[in-house]
PDB file of C-alpha atoms and ligand atoms in Angstrom:
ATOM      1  CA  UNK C   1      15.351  -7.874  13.707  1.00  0.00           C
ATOM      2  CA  UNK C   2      12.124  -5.874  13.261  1.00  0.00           C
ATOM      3  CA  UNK C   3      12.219  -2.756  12.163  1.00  0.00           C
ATOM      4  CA  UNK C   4      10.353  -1.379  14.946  1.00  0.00           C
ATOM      5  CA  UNK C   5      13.582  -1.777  17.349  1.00  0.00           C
ATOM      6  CA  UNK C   6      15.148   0.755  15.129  1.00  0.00           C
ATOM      7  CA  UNK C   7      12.504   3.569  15.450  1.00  0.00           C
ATOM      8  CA  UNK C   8      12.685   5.747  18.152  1.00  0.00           C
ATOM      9  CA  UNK C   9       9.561   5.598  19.839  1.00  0.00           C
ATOM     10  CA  UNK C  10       9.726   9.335  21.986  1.00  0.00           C
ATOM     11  CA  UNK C  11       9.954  10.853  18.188  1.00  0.00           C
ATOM     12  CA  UNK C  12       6.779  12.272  16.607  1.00  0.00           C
ATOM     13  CA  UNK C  13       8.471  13.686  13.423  1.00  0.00           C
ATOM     14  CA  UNK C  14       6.208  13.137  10.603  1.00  0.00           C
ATOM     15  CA  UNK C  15       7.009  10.072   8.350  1.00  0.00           C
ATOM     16  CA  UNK C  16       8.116  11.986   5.325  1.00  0.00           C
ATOM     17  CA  UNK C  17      11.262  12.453   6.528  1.00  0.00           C
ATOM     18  CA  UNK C  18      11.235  16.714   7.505  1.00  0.00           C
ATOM     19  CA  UNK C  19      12.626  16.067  10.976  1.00  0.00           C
ATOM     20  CA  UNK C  20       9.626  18.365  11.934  1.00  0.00           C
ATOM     21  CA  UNK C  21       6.669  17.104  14.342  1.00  0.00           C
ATOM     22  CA  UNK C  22       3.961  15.559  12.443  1.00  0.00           C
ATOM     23  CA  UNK C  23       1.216  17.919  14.034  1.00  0.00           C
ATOM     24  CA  UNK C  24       3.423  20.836  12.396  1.00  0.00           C
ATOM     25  CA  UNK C  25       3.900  19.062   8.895  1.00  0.00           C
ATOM     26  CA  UNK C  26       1.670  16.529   7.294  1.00  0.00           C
ATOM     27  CA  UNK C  27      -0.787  16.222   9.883  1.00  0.00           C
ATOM     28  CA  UNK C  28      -3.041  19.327   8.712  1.00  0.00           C
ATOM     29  CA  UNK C  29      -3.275  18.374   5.287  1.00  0.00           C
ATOM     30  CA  UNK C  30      -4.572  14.570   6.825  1.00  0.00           C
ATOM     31  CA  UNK C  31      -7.262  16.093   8.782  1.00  0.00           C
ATOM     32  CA  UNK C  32      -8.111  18.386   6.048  1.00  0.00           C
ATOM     33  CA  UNK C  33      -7.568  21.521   8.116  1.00  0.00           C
ATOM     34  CA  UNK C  34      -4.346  22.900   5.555  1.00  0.00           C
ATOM     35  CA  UNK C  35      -3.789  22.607   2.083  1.00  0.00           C
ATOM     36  CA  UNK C  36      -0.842  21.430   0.849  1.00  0.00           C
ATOM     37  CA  UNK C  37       0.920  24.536  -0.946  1.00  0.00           C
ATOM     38  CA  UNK C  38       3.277  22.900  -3.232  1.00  0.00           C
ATOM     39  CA  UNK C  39       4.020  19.856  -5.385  1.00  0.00           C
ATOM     40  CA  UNK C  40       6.168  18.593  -3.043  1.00  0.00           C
ATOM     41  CA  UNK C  41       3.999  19.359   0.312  1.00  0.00           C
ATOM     42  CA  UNK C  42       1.612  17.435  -1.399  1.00  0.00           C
ATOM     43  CA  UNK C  43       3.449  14.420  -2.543  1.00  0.00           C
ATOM     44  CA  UNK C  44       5.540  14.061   1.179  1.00  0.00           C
ATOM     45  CA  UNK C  45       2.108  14.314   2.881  1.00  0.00           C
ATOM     46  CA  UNK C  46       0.407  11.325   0.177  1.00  0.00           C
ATOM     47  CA  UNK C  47       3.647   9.137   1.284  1.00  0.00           C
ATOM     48  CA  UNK C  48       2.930  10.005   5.351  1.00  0.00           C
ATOM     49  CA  UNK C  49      -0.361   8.870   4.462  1.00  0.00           C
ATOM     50  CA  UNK C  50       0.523   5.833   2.816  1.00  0.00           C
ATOM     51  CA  UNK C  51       2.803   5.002   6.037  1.00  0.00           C
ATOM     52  CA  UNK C  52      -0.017   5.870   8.350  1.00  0.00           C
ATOM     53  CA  UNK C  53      -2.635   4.233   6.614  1.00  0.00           C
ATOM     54  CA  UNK C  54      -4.485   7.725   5.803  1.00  0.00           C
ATOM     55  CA  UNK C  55      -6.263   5.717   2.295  1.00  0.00           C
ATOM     56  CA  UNK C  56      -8.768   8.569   1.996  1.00  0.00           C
ATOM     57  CA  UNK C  57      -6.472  11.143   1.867  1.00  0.00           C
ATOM     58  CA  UNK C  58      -4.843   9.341  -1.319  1.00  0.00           C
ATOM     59  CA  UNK C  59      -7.571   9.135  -3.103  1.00  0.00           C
ATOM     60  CA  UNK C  60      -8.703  12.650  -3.063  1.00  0.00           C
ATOM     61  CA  UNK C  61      -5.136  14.114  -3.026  1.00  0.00           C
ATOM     62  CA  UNK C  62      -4.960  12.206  -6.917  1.00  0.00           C
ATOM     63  CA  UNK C  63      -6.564  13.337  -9.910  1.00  0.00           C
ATOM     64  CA  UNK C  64      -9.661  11.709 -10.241  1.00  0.00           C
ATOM     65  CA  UNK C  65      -9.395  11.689 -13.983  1.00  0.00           C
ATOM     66  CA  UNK C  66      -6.197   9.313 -13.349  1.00  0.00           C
ATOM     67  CA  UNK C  67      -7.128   7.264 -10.701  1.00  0.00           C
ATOM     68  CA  UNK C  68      -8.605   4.630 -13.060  1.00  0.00           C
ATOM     69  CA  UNK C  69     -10.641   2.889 -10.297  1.00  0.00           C
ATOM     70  CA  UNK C  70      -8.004   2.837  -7.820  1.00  0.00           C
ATOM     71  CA  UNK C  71     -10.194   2.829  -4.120  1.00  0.00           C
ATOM     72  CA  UNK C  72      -9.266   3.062  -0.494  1.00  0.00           C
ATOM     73  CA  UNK C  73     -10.420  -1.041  -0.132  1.00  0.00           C
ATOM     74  CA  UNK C  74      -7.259  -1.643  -3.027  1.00  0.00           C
ATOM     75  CA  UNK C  75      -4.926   0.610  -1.222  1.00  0.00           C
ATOM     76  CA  UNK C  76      -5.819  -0.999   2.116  1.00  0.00           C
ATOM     77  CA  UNK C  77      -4.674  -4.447   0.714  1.00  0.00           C
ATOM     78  CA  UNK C  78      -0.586  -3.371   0.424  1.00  0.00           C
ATOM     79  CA  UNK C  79       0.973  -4.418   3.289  1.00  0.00           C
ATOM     80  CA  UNK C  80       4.254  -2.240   2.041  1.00  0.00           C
ATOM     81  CA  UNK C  81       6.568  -1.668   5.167  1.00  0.00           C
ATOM     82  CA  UNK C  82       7.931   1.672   4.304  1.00  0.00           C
ATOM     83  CA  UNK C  83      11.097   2.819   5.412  1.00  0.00           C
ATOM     84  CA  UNK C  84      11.954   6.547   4.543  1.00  0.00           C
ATOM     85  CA  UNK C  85      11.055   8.749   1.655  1.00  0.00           C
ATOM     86  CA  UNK C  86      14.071  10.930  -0.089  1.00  0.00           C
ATOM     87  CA  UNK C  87      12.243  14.029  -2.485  1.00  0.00           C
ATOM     88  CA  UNK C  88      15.323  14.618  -5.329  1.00  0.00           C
ATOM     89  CA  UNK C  89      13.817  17.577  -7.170  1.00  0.00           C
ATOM     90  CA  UNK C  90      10.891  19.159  -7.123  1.00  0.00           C
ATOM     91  CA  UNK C  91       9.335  21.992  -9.423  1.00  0.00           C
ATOM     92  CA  UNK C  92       6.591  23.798 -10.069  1.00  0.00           C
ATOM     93  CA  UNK C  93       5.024  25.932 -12.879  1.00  0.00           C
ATOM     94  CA  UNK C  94       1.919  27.814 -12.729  1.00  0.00           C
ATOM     95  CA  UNK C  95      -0.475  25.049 -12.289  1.00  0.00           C
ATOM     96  CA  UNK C  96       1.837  22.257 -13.254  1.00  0.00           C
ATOM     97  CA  UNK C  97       4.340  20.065 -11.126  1.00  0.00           C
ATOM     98  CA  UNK C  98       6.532  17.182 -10.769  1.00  0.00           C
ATOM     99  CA  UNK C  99       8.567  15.742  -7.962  1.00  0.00           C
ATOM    100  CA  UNK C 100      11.172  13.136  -8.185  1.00  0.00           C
ATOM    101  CA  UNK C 101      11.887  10.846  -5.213  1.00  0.00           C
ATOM    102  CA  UNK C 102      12.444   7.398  -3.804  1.00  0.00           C
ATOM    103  CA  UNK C 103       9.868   5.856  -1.327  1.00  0.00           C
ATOM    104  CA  UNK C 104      11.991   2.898   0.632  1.00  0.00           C
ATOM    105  CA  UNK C 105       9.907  -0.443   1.589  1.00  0.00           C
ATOM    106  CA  UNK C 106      11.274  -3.387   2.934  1.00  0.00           C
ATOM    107  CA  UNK C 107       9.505  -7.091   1.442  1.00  0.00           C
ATOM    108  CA  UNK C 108      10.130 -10.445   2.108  1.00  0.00           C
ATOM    109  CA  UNK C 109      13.771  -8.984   4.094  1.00  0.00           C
ATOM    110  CA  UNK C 110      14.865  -6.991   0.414  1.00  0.00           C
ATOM    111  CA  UNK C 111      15.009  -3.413   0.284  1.00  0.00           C
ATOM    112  CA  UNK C 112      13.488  -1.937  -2.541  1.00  0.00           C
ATOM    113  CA  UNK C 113      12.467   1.930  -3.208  1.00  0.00           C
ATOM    114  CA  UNK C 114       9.743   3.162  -5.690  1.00  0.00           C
ATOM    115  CA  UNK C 115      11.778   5.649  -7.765  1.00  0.00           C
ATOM    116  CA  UNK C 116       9.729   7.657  -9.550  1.00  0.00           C
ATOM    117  CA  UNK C 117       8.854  11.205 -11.214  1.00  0.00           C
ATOM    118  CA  UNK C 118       5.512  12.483 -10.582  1.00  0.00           C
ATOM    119  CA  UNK C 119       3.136  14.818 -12.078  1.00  0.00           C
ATOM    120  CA  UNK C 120       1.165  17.255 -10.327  1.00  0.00           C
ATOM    121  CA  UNK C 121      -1.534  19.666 -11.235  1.00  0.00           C
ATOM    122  CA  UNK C 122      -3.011  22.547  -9.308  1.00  0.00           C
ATOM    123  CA  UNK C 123      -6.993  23.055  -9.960  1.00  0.00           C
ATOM    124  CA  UNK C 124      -9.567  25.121  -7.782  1.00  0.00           C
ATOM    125  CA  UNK C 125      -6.077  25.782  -5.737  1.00  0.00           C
ATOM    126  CA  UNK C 126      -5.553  22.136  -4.990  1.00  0.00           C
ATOM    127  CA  UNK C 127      -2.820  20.283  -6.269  1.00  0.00           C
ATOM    128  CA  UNK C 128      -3.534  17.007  -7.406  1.00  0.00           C
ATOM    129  CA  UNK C 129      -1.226  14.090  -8.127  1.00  0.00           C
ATOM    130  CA  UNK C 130      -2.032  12.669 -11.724  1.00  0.00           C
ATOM    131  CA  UNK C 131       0.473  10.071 -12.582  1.00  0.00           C
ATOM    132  CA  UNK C 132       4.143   9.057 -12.379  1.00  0.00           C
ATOM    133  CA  UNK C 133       6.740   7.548 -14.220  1.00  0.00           C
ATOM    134  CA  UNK C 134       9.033   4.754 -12.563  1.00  0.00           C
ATOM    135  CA  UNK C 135      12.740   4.281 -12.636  1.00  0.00           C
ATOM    136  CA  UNK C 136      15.281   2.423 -12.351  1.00  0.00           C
ATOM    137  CA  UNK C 137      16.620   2.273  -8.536  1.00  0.00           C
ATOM    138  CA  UNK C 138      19.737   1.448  -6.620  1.00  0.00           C
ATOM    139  CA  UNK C 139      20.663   0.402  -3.102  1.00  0.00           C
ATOM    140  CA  UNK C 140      22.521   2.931  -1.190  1.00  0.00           C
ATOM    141  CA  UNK C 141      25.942   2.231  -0.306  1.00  0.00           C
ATOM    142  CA  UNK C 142      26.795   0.384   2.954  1.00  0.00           C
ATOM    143  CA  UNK C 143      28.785   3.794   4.472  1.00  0.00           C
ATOM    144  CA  UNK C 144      26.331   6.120   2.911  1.00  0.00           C
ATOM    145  CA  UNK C 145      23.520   7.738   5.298  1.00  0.00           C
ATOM    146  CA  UNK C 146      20.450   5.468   5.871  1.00  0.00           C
ATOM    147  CA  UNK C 147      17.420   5.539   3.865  1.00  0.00           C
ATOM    148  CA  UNK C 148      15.013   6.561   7.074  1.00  0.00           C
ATOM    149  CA  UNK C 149      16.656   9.353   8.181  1.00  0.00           C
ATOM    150  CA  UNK C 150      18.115   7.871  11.344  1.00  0.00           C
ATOM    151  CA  UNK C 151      21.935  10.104  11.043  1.00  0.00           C
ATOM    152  CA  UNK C 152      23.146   6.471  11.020  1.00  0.00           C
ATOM    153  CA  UNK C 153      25.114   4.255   7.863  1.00  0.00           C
ATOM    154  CA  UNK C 154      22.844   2.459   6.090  1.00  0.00           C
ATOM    155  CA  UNK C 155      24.923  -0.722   7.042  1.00  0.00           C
ATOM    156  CA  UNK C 156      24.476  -0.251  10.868  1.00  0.00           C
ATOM    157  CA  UNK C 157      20.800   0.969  10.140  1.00  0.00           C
ATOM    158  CA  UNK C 158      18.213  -0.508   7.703  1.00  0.00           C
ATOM    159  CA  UNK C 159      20.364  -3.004   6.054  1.00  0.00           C
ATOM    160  CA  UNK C 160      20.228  -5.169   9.081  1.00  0.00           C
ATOM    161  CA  UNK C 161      16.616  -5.654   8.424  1.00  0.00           C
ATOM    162  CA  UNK C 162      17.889  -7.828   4.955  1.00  0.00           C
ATOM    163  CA  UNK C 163      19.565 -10.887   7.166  1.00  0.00           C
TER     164      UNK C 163
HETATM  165 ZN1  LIG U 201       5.404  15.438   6.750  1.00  0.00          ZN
HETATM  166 ZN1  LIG U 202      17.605   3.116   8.625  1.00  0.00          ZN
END
């Protein structure tokens, strides 16, 4: 089964999971005509950009005294298949941020998520992601709501794409 017989194509919502239109949410922040407000405005629109391929925005969206040589050729080269991104907690202070959430990708038919708390910080009224810390992460249960945000079980959703 491929995963793109589960999306509904007539939707437009933005990839980060908002359930509102991508021209209302992360869209802006893409082209560079808002700027993302918050920690976790910020980190939502750097994983819709990751799922639509949007490498430039990533690399000025993090800190460049943390990206440690990372470029938009090296980001190009992950062929992740992302499935749905779930933000946990998110805070701010002053100029200081963090955001913890899972980012779901399916590889080689296992589901996987990047669980991970992430630093932010806000200079020249842009916040910046610096670096993250990763966890340890679970699968959901088979009855509990699906990863992508479909309203379905994860059983009759995204775990069909593991057999
Ligand atoms: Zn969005
Ligand atoms: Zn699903």
């Amino acid at each position: 089964m491929n995963h793109n017989d589960l999306i509904d194509t007539n939707s437009t919502y933005c990839p980060c999971g908002s359930a509102v239109d991508y021209a209302q949410c992360c869209q802006p922040f893409h082209l560079n005509q808002a700027v993302a407000d918050t920690p976790e405005r910020l980190m939502r629109s750097r994983y819709s950009a990751f799922v639509l391929k949007q490498f430039h925005y990533l690399i000025v969206t993090h800190h460049a005294d943390h990206l440690q040589g990372l470029t938009e050729k090296q980001l190009a080269q992950f062929k992740t298949q992302w499935l749905g991104l779930e933000v946990l907690s998110s805070t701010q202070c002053a100029e200081k941020g963090e955001v913890i959430f899972k980012a779901w990708f399916i590889e080689d038919k296992k589901i996987d998520a990047i669980y991970e708390r992430s630093s932010f910080i806000k200079q020249d009224g842009h916040w910046f992601y610096t670096s993250g810390t990763q966890m340890h992460n679970r699968l959901p249960g088979r009855n509990d709501a699906c990863i992508c945000h479909s309203g379905k079980k994860f059983k009759q959703c995204c775990a069909k794409l593991m057999s």
